[in-house]
Amino acid sequence: MSIFEDANWPRASEWLVGQALSPAHRTLAVIGAPVSLGSITPGRCDLAPAAIRKALQRFSTYHLESRRDVRALRCHDHGDLDVSACSPEEAFEPVCDAVASALRNAEALVLLGGDNSITLPGVHGLGDLGRCGLLTLDAHLDLRDLDHGLTNGNPVRALLRDGLPGRQIVQIGVQSFANSAAYAKLAHAHGIRVIPVNTALQRGIGYVIEDALFHLEQHVDCIYVNLDLDVLDRAYAPATPGSRPGGLAPHHIRHAARVCGAHTKVCALDLVEIDPIRDIADATVLTAAACLLEFAAGVVERFERGA
């Protein structure tokens, strides 16, 4: 055994490929959706799923605070969909179908983007939009016009068009000077609950996330969480083209991911807008991998408490 191997330090990368505690009765699905051709800022978000998987080699499976091991949850990694050369429109059906299929045999799912355009088919994959809720952690409203087709800047606008009621959308971490008055007005007109980043920091991220989930659970049967890494402060997320100074910190979104994973109605989480080529010291990719594990720890907590 080399000095890099330790039987008492199980790696999260081994959990990803099937290592589990016996018996592991619940399943978390993971799907890569490397879509990037619709990005407003050209980049290589299609490389992110592989980078996140690789980063899991540097994490263990043990959540120290809750004293839970994510291996209590079986992970089924479905690999990457063949969508890296697809436009968002072309990728819609494959991503939607894959999400719907995976959730037939799993309690929850993590979708590894790719850019933010995958949120549209991801939410559709949950079923009837009238019974779905959307919680976004994002610096942007993602309400840009649809005149030029689907992009990473308009998945929420497309969901409104397709019938997702605005009152079933909560957006947390939205930044000033990263959005326009026209789109803020549109969000208000549709009844979207928008919580700016400074409000989230003042109230506390834990309170804001729990309050958002409580609001959504009153109206929906299932909740989709869109975690755009550009909600982070620019200093923490060099790999996200849309990040700005003044955003959240990694510990905020890690906590948010765990709270979401523990909620009974949260079915899916996506991790989007990471261009590994732009990263510095793997800072953004490591945060995304940590959020995947935090979400899994939350799912373990959900079922251990009998939810």
Short mmCIF file of N, CA, C and O in Angstrom, two decimals, residues 75-185:
data_model
loop_
_atom_site.label_atom_id
_atom_site.label_comp_id
_atom_site.label_asym_id
_atom_site.label_seq_id
_atom_site.Cartn_x
_atom_site.Cartn_y
_atom_site.Cartn_z
N CYS A 75 -24.56 5.71 -4.60
CA CYS A 75 -24.46 6.66 -5.71
C CYS A 75 -24.46 5.90 -7.03
O CYS A 75 -23.72 4.93 -7.20
N HIS A 76 -25.27 6.35 -7.95
CA HIS A 76 -25.30 5.78 -9.30
C HIS A 76 -24.93 6.87 -10.28
O HIS A 76 -25.74 7.76 -10.57
N ASP A 77 -23.69 6.84 -10.74
CA ASP A 77 -23.21 7.82 -11.71
C ASP A 77 -23.55 7.31 -13.11
O ASP A 77 -23.01 6.31 -13.58
N HIS A 78 -24.44 8.02 -13.79
CA HIS A 78 -24.87 7.64 -15.12
C HIS A 78 -23.90 8.11 -16.21
O HIS A 78 -24.16 7.88 -17.40
N GLY A 79 -22.82 8.77 -15.82
CA GLY A 79 -21.88 9.28 -16.80
C GLY A 79 -22.39 10.55 -17.47
O GLY A 79 -23.37 11.15 -17.04
N ASP A 80 -21.71 10.95 -18.54
CA ASP A 80 -22.06 12.18 -19.25
C ASP A 80 -22.98 11.88 -20.43
O ASP A 80 -22.75 10.92 -21.18
N LEU A 81 -23.98 12.72 -20.61
CA LEU A 81 -24.81 12.65 -21.80
C LEU A 81 -24.01 13.15 -23.01
O LEU A 81 -23.12 14.01 -22.86
N ASP A 82 -24.34 12.66 -24.17
CA ASP A 82 -23.63 13.05 -25.38
C ASP A 82 -24.23 14.34 -25.94
O ASP A 82 -24.90 14.35 -26.97
N VAL A 83 -23.98 15.43 -25.22
CA VAL A 83 -24.59 16.71 -25.59
C VAL A 83 -23.58 17.84 -25.71
O VAL A 83 -23.96 18.99 -25.88
N SER A 84 -22.30 17.52 -25.65
CA SER A 84 -21.30 18.60 -25.65
C SER A 84 -21.26 19.37 -26.96
O SER A 84 -20.84 20.52 -26.99
N ALA A 85 -21.73 18.74 -28.04
CA ALA A 85 -21.75 19.43 -29.34
C ALA A 85 -23.14 19.93 -29.68
O ALA A 85 -23.39 20.34 -30.82
N CYS A 86 -24.04 19.92 -28.70
CA CYS A 86 -25.44 20.31 -28.93
C CYS A 86 -25.71 21.74 -28.50
O CYS A 86 -25.13 22.23 -27.52
N SER A 87 -26.62 22.39 -29.20
CA SER A 87 -27.15 23.66 -28.73
C SER A 87 -28.09 23.37 -27.57
O SER A 87 -28.51 22.21 -27.37
N PRO A 88 -28.47 24.38 -26.76
CA PRO A 88 -29.44 24.13 -25.68
C PRO A 88 -30.74 23.53 -26.18
O PRO A 88 -31.33 22.67 -25.51
N GLU A 89 -31.20 23.95 -27.35
CA GLU A 89 -32.44 23.36 -27.91
C GLU A 89 -32.25 21.89 -28.23
O GLU A 89 -33.12 21.06 -27.94
N GLU A 90 -31.10 21.55 -28.81
CA GLU A 90 -30.83 20.15 -29.16
C GLU A 90 -30.63 19.29 -27.93
O GLU A 90 -30.95 18.09 -27.93
N ALA A 91 -30.10 19.89 -26.87
CA ALA A 91 -29.84 19.14 -25.64
C ALA A 91 -31.08 18.98 -24.77
O ALA A 91 -31.08 18.16 -23.84
N PHE A 92 -32.13 19.74 -25.07
CA PHE A 92 -33.30 19.75 -24.18
C PHE A 92 -33.86 18.35 -23.95
O PHE A 92 -34.01 17.91 -22.80
N GLU A 93 -34.19 17.65 -25.00
CA GLU A 93 -34.84 16.35 -24.84
C GLU A 93 -33.94 15.31 -24.17
O GLU A 93 -34.38 14.62 -23.25
N PRO A 94 -32.66 15.19 -24.58
CA PRO A 94 -31.80 14.21 -23.90
C PRO A 94 -31.65 14.47 -22.40
O PRO A 94 -31.68 13.53 -21.60
N VAL A 95 -31.48 15.74 -22.02
CA VAL A 95 -31.32 16.06 -20.60
C VAL A 95 -32.62 15.81 -19.84
O VAL A 95 -32.63 15.19 -18.77
N CYS A 96 -33.73 16.28 -20.39
CA CYS A 96 -35.03 16.09 -19.74
C CYS A 96 -35.33 14.61 -19.55
O CYS A 96 -35.72 14.18 -18.46
N ASP A 97 -35.13 13.81 -20.58
CA ASP A 97 -35.42 12.38 -20.50
C ASP A 97 -34.50 11.68 -19.50
O ASP A 97 -34.94 10.78 -18.77
N ALA A 98 -33.23 12.07 -19.48
CA ALA A 98 -32.28 11.44 -18.56
C ALA A 98 -32.64 11.74 -17.11
O ALA A 98 -32.55 10.85 -16.24
N VAL A 99 -33.05 12.97 -16.82
CA VAL A 99 -33.46 13.34 -15.46
C VAL A 99 -34.68 12.53 -15.04
O VAL A 99 -34.72 11.94 -13.95
N ALA A 100 -35.68 12.49 -15.91
CA ALA A 100 -36.91 11.76 -15.59
C ALA A 100 -36.63 10.27 -15.37
O ALA A 100 -37.13 9.66 -14.42
N SER A 101 -35.79 9.69 -16.22
CA SER A 101 -35.47 8.27 -16.11
C SER A 101 -34.69 7.97 -14.83
O SER A 101 -35.00 7.00 -14.11
N ALA A 102 -33.69 8.79 -14.52
CA ALA A 102 -32.86 8.55 -13.33
C ALA A 102 -33.67 8.65 -12.05
O ALA A 102 -33.46 7.87 -11.11
N LEU A 103 -34.61 9.59 -12.00
CA LEU A 103 -35.40 9.78 -10.78
C LEU A 103 -36.43 8.68 -10.55
O LEU A 103 -36.99 8.59 -9.46
N ARG A 104 -36.64 7.83 -11.54
CA ARG A 104 -37.53 6.68 -11.32
C ARG A 104 -36.89 5.65 -10.40
O ARG A 104 -37.60 4.82 -9.80
N ASN A 105 -35.55 5.70 -10.31
CA ASN A 105 -34.84 4.71 -9.50
C ASN A 105 -33.92 5.34 -8.46
O ASN A 105 -32.98 4.70 -7.98
N ALA A 106 -34.16 6.61 -8.14
CA ALA A 106 -33.32 7.31 -7.16
C ALA A 106 -34.17 8.27 -6.35
O ALA A 106 -35.19 8.76 -6.83
N GLU A 107 -33.73 8.52 -5.13
CA GLU A 107 -34.45 9.46 -4.27
C GLU A 107 -34.17 10.91 -4.64
O GLU A 107 -34.99 11.80 -4.40
N ALA A 108 -32.99 11.16 -5.21
CA ALA A 108 -32.61 12.52 -5.59
C ALA A 108 -31.53 12.43 -6.66
O ALA A 108 -30.96 11.36 -6.90
N LEU A 109 -31.25 13.58 -7.27
CA LEU A 109 -30.33 13.60 -8.41
C LEU A 109 -29.47 14.85 -8.37
O LEU A 109 -29.94 15.92 -7.98
N VAL A 110 -28.22 14.72 -8.81
CA VAL A 110 -27.34 15.86 -9.02
C VAL A 110 -26.97 15.90 -10.50
O VAL A 110 -26.49 14.91 -11.06
N LEU A 111 -27.23 17.04 -11.13
CA LEU A 111 -26.95 17.24 -12.54
C LEU A 111 -25.71 18.13 -12.65
O LEU A 111 -25.72 19.27 -12.16
N LEU A 112 -24.65 17.60 -13.26
CA LEU A 112 -23.40 18.34 -13.38
C LEU A 112 -23.35 19.04 -14.73
O LEU A 112 -23.24 18.39 -15.77
N GLY A 113 -23.45 20.39 -14.70
CA GLY A 113 -23.33 21.13 -15.94
C GLY A 113 -21.87 21.34 -16.27
O GLY A 113 -20.99 21.04 -15.45
N GLY A 114 -21.63 21.81 -17.46
CA GLY A 114 -22.51 22.50 -18.35
C GLY A 114 -22.88 23.89 -17.84
O GLY A 114 -22.61 24.30 -16.73
N ASP A 115 -23.48 24.62 -18.78
CA ASP A 115 -23.90 25.97 -18.43
C ASP A 115 -25.34 25.96 -17.90
O ASP A 115 -25.98 24.92 -17.79
N ASN A 116 -25.82 27.15 -17.57
CA ASN A 116 -27.09 27.27 -16.86
C ASN A 116 -28.31 26.93 -17.73
O ASN A 116 -29.43 26.80 -17.24
N SER A 117 -28.09 26.75 -19.04
CA SER A 117 -29.21 26.38 -19.90
C SER A 117 -29.78 25.02 -19.52
O SER A 117 -30.94 24.73 -19.82
N ILE A 118 -29.00 24.16 -18.85
CA ILE A 118 -29.49 22.82 -18.50
C ILE A 118 -30.57 22.86 -17.43
O ILE A 118 -31.28 21.87 -17.22
N THR A 119 -30.72 24.00 -16.76
CA THR A 119 -31.76 24.11 -15.74
C THR A 119 -33.15 23.95 -16.36
O THR A 119 -34.05 23.39 -15.73
N LEU A 120 -33.31 24.42 -17.58
CA LEU A 120 -34.62 24.31 -18.25
C LEU A 120 -35.03 22.85 -18.42
O LEU A 120 -36.09 22.45 -17.91
N PRO A 121 -34.27 22.00 -19.10
CA PRO A 121 -34.69 20.61 -19.21
C PRO A 121 -34.64 19.87 -17.88
O PRO A 121 -35.40 18.91 -17.66
N GLY A 122 -33.76 20.31 -16.98
CA GLY A 122 -33.70 19.68 -15.67
C GLY A 122 -35.01 19.80 -14.92
O GLY A 122 -35.53 18.83 -14.36
N VAL A 123 -35.58 21.01 -14.91
CA VAL A 123 -36.86 21.21 -14.23
C VAL A 123 -37.97 20.45 -14.95
O VAL A 123 -38.82 19.80 -14.31
N HIS A 124 -37.97 20.49 -16.27
CA HIS A 124 -38.98 19.75 -17.03
C HIS A 124 -38.92 18.25 -16.71
O HIS A 124 -39.95 17.57 -16.75
N GLY A 125 -37.74 17.76 -16.41
CA GLY A 125 -37.59 16.34 -16.11
C GLY A 125 -38.31 15.90 -14.85
O GLY A 125 -38.55 14.70 -14.65
N LEU A 126 -38.69 16.85 -13.99
CA LEU A 126 -39.43 16.52 -12.78
C LEU A 126 -40.89 16.26 -13.05
O LEU A 126 -41.59 15.70 -12.19
N GLY A 127 -41.39 16.68 -14.21
CA GLY A 127 -42.79 16.43 -14.54
C GLY A 127 -43.59 17.70 -14.70
O GLY A 127 -43.10 18.70 -15.22
N ASP A 128 -44.83 17.69 -14.25
CA ASP A 128 -45.78 18.78 -14.39
C ASP A 128 -45.23 20.07 -13.78
O ASP A 128 -45.02 20.14 -12.56
N LEU A 129 -45.01 21.09 -14.59
CA LEU A 129 -44.46 22.34 -14.08
C LEU A 129 -45.38 22.99 -13.07
O LEU A 129 -44.93 23.74 -12.19
N GLY A 130 -46.67 22.73 -13.17
CA GLY A 130 -47.61 23.31 -12.21
C GLY A 130 -47.41 22.82 -10.80
O GLY A 130 -47.87 23.45 -9.85
N ARG A 131 -46.69 21.69 -10.65
CA ARG A 131 -46.46 21.11 -9.32
C ARG A 131 -44.98 21.17 -8.94
O ARG A 131 -44.57 20.52 -7.98
N CYS A 132 -44.17 21.93 -9.72
CA CYS A 132 -42.74 22.02 -9.46
C CYS A 132 -42.38 23.39 -8.90
O CYS A 132 -43.00 24.40 -9.24
N GLY A 133 -41.36 23.41 -8.07
CA GLY A 133 -40.80 24.66 -7.58
C GLY A 133 -39.36 24.78 -8.00
O GLY A 133 -38.67 23.77 -8.21
N LEU A 134 -38.88 26.01 -8.15
CA LEU A 134 -37.50 26.26 -8.53
C LEU A 134 -36.86 27.20 -7.52
O LEU A 134 -37.37 28.29 -7.26
N LEU A 135 -35.75 26.78 -6.94
CA LEU A 135 -34.93 27.60 -6.06
C LEU A 135 -33.59 27.81 -6.74
O LEU A 135 -32.90 26.84 -7.06
N THR A 136 -33.24 29.06 -7.02
CA THR A 136 -31.95 29.34 -7.63
C THR A 136 -31.03 30.06 -6.65
O THR A 136 -31.47 30.92 -5.89
N LEU A 137 -29.76 29.67 -6.67
CA LEU A 137 -28.70 30.44 -6.03
C LEU A 137 -27.85 30.95 -7.18
O LEU A 137 -27.13 30.17 -7.82
N ASP A 138 -27.94 32.23 -7.45
CA ASP A 138 -27.41 32.76 -8.71
C ASP A 138 -27.24 34.26 -8.57
O ASP A 138 -28.07 34.93 -7.94
N ALA A 139 -26.19 34.80 -9.16
CA ALA A 139 -26.02 36.25 -9.18
C ALA A 139 -26.98 36.92 -10.16
O ALA A 139 -27.18 38.13 -10.10
N HIS A 140 -27.59 36.12 -11.03
CA HIS A 140 -28.41 36.66 -12.12
C HIS A 140 -29.85 36.15 -12.06
O HIS A 140 -30.12 35.07 -11.53
N LEU A 141 -30.75 36.92 -12.64
CA LEU A 141 -32.15 36.54 -12.71
C LEU A 141 -32.43 35.52 -13.80
O LEU A 141 -33.44 34.82 -13.76
N ASP A 142 -31.58 35.47 -14.80
CA ASP A 142 -31.73 34.54 -15.93
C ASP A 142 -33.08 34.70 -16.63
O ASP A 142 -33.75 33.73 -16.98
N LEU A 143 -33.44 35.96 -16.84
CA LEU A 143 -34.72 36.31 -17.47
C LEU A 143 -34.53 37.04 -18.80
O LEU A 143 -35.41 37.74 -19.26
N ARG A 144 -33.38 36.86 -19.43
CA ARG A 144 -33.14 37.53 -20.70
C ARG A 144 -34.16 37.10 -21.75
O ARG A 144 -34.76 36.03 -21.66
N ASP A 145 -34.31 37.93 -22.77
CA ASP A 145 -35.26 37.63 -23.86
C ASP A 145 -34.94 36.30 -24.51
O ASP A 145 -33.79 35.85 -24.55
N LEU A 146 -35.99 35.71 -25.08
CA LEU A 146 -35.86 34.43 -25.79
C LEU A 146 -35.78 34.63 -27.31
O LEU A 146 -35.79 33.64 -28.06
N ASP A 147 -35.66 35.87 -27.73
CA ASP A 147 -35.69 36.18 -29.17
C ASP A 147 -34.62 35.45 -29.97
O ASP A 147 -34.82 35.11 -31.13
N HIS A 148 -33.48 35.21 -29.34
CA HIS A 148 -32.36 34.57 -30.05
C HIS A 148 -32.16 33.13 -29.61
O HIS A 148 -31.07 32.57 -29.76
N GLY A 149 -33.20 32.55 -29.03
CA GLY A 149 -33.12 31.15 -28.62
C GLY A 149 -32.69 30.99 -27.18
O GLY A 149 -32.51 31.96 -26.43
N LEU A 150 -32.51 29.74 -26.78
CA LEU A 150 -32.13 29.42 -25.41
C LEU A 150 -30.64 29.68 -25.19
O LEU A 150 -29.81 29.35 -26.04
N THR A 151 -30.33 30.26 -24.03
CA THR A 151 -28.95 30.48 -23.63
C THR A 151 -28.84 30.22 -22.14
O THR A 151 -29.83 29.90 -21.47
N ASN A 152 -27.65 30.40 -21.61
CA ASN A 152 -27.48 30.28 -20.16
C ASN A 152 -28.02 31.50 -19.43
O ASN A 152 -28.06 31.51 -18.20
N GLY A 153 -28.48 32.51 -20.18
CA GLY A 153 -29.02 33.71 -19.56
C GLY A 153 -30.53 33.78 -19.50
O GLY A 153 -31.08 34.78 -19.01
N ASN A 154 -31.23 32.72 -19.96
CA ASN A 154 -32.70 32.82 -19.96
C ASN A 154 -33.47 31.55 -19.58
O ASN A 154 -34.64 31.42 -19.96
N PRO A 155 -32.88 30.61 -18.82
CA PRO A 155 -33.67 29.42 -18.48
C PRO A 155 -34.90 29.72 -17.64
O PRO A 155 -35.94 29.05 -17.79
N VAL A 156 -34.83 30.71 -16.77
CA VAL A 156 -36.00 31.04 -15.94
C VAL A 156 -37.08 31.68 -16.81
O VAL A 156 -38.28 31.39 -16.65
N ARG A 157 -36.69 32.52 -17.75
CA ARG A 157 -37.64 33.11 -18.70
C ARG A 157 -38.34 32.00 -19.50
O ARG A 157 -39.56 32.04 -19.70
N ALA A 158 -37.58 31.01 -19.93
CA ALA A 158 -38.15 29.91 -20.70
C ALA A 158 -39.12 29.08 -19.85
O ALA A 158 -40.15 28.61 -20.34
N LEU A 159 -38.80 28.91 -18.57
CA LEU A 159 -39.69 28.16 -17.69
C LEU A 159 -41.00 28.91 -17.45
O LEU A 159 -42.08 28.29 -17.40
N LEU A 160 -40.93 30.23 -17.33
CA LEU A 160 -42.16 31.02 -17.24
C LEU A 160 -43.00 30.84 -18.50
O LEU A 160 -44.21 30.65 -18.44
N ARG A 161 -42.34 30.91 -19.65
CA ARG A 161 -43.03 30.71 -20.93
C ARG A 161 -43.72 29.34 -20.99
O ARG A 161 -44.84 29.22 -21.49
N ASP A 162 -43.06 28.34 -20.43
CA ASP A 162 -43.57 26.97 -20.51
C ASP A 162 -44.63 26.66 -19.47
O ASP A 162 -45.20 25.56 -19.49
N GLY A 163 -44.87 27.61 -18.55
CA GLY A 163 -45.96 27.42 -17.60
C GLY A 163 -45.59 27.28 -16.14
O GLY A 163 -46.47 27.02 -15.30
N LEU A 164 -44.31 27.47 -15.78
CA LEU A 164 -43.95 27.44 -14.37
C LEU A 164 -44.42 28.73 -13.71
O LEU A 164 -43.97 29.82 -14.10
N PRO A 165 -45.32 28.68 -12.74
CA PRO A 165 -45.82 29.90 -12.11
C PRO A 165 -44.71 30.66 -11.37
O PRO A 165 -43.87 30.05 -10.69
N GLY A 166 -44.70 31.97 -11.51
CA GLY A 166 -43.67 32.76 -10.87
C GLY A 166 -43.65 32.64 -9.36
O GLY A 166 -42.58 32.72 -8.75
N ARG A 167 -44.80 32.43 -8.75
CA ARG A 167 -44.84 32.31 -7.29
C ARG A 167 -44.13 31.03 -6.82
O ARG A 167 -43.86 30.88 -5.63
N GLN A 168 -43.80 30.13 -7.76
CA GLN A 168 -43.11 28.90 -7.44
C GLN A 168 -41.61 28.98 -7.76
O GLN A 168 -40.93 27.98 -7.90
N ILE A 169 -41.13 30.22 -7.80
CA ILE A 169 -39.71 30.47 -8.05
C ILE A 169 -39.17 31.39 -6.97
O ILE A 169 -39.75 32.43 -6.68
N VAL A 170 -38.05 31.00 -6.36
CA VAL A 170 -37.33 31.85 -5.41
C VAL A 170 -35.89 31.95 -5.89
O VAL A 170 -35.25 30.93 -6.20
N GLN A 171 -35.38 33.18 -5.96
CA GLN A 171 -34.02 33.41 -6.43
C GLN A 171 -33.20 34.10 -5.34
O GLN A 171 -33.56 35.19 -4.88
N ILE A 172 -32.12 33.47 -4.94
CA ILE A 172 -31.30 33.93 -3.82
C ILE A 172 -29.89 34.28 -4.31
O ILE A 172 -29.30 33.56 -5.11
N GLY A 173 -29.36 35.39 -3.81
CA GLY A 173 -27.99 35.79 -4.12
C GLY A 173 -27.85 36.71 -5.30
O GLY A 173 -26.73 36.97 -5.77
N VAL A 174 -28.97 37.24 -5.80
CA VAL A 174 -28.96 38.09 -6.99
C VAL A 174 -28.20 39.38 -6.70
O VAL A 174 -28.38 40.00 -5.65
N GLN A 175 -27.37 39.80 -7.64
CA GLN A 175 -26.46 40.93 -7.43
C GLN A 175 -26.90 42.20 -8.13
O GLN A 175 -27.47 42.15 -9.24
N SER A 176 -26.61 43.31 -7.50
CA SER A 176 -26.76 44.61 -8.16
C SER A 176 -25.70 44.75 -9.25
O SER A 176 -24.60 44.19 -9.14
N PHE A 177 -26.04 45.49 -10.29
CA PHE A 177 -25.15 45.73 -11.43
C PHE A 177 -24.79 44.46 -12.20
O PHE A 177 -23.85 44.45 -13.00
N ALA A 178 -25.56 43.39 -11.96
CA ALA A 178 -25.40 42.16 -12.74
C ALA A 178 -26.72 41.82 -13.43
O ALA A 178 -26.85 40.75 -14.02
N ASN A 179 -27.70 42.71 -13.30
CA ASN A 179 -29.04 42.52 -13.86
C ASN A 179 -29.57 43.88 -14.33
O ASN A 179 -29.00 44.92 -14.00
N SER A 180 -30.66 43.87 -15.05
CA SER A 180 -31.22 45.13 -15.54
C SER A 180 -32.56 45.43 -14.90
O SER A 180 -33.23 44.54 -14.37
N ALA A 181 -32.97 46.69 -14.98
CA ALA A 181 -34.26 47.11 -14.43
C ALA A 181 -35.41 46.40 -15.13
O ALA A 181 -36.41 46.03 -14.49
N ALA A 182 -35.28 46.20 -16.43
CA ALA A 182 -36.36 45.56 -17.20
C ALA A 182 -36.62 44.14 -16.69
O ALA A 182 -37.78 43.71 -16.54
N TYR A 183 -35.55 43.40 -16.41
CA TYR A 183 -35.74 42.01 -15.97
C TYR A 183 -36.13 41.93 -14.50
O TYR A 183 -36.85 41.01 -14.10
N ALA A 184 -35.69 42.89 -13.70
CA ALA A 184 -36.17 42.95 -12.31
C ALA A 184 -37.67 43.23 -12.28
O ALA A 184 -38.41 42.66 -11.48
N LYS A 185 -38.11 44.09 -13.16
CA LYS A 185 -39.55 44.41 -13.26
C LYS A 185 -40.32 43.18 -13.70
O LYS A 185 -41.42 42.90 -13.20
#
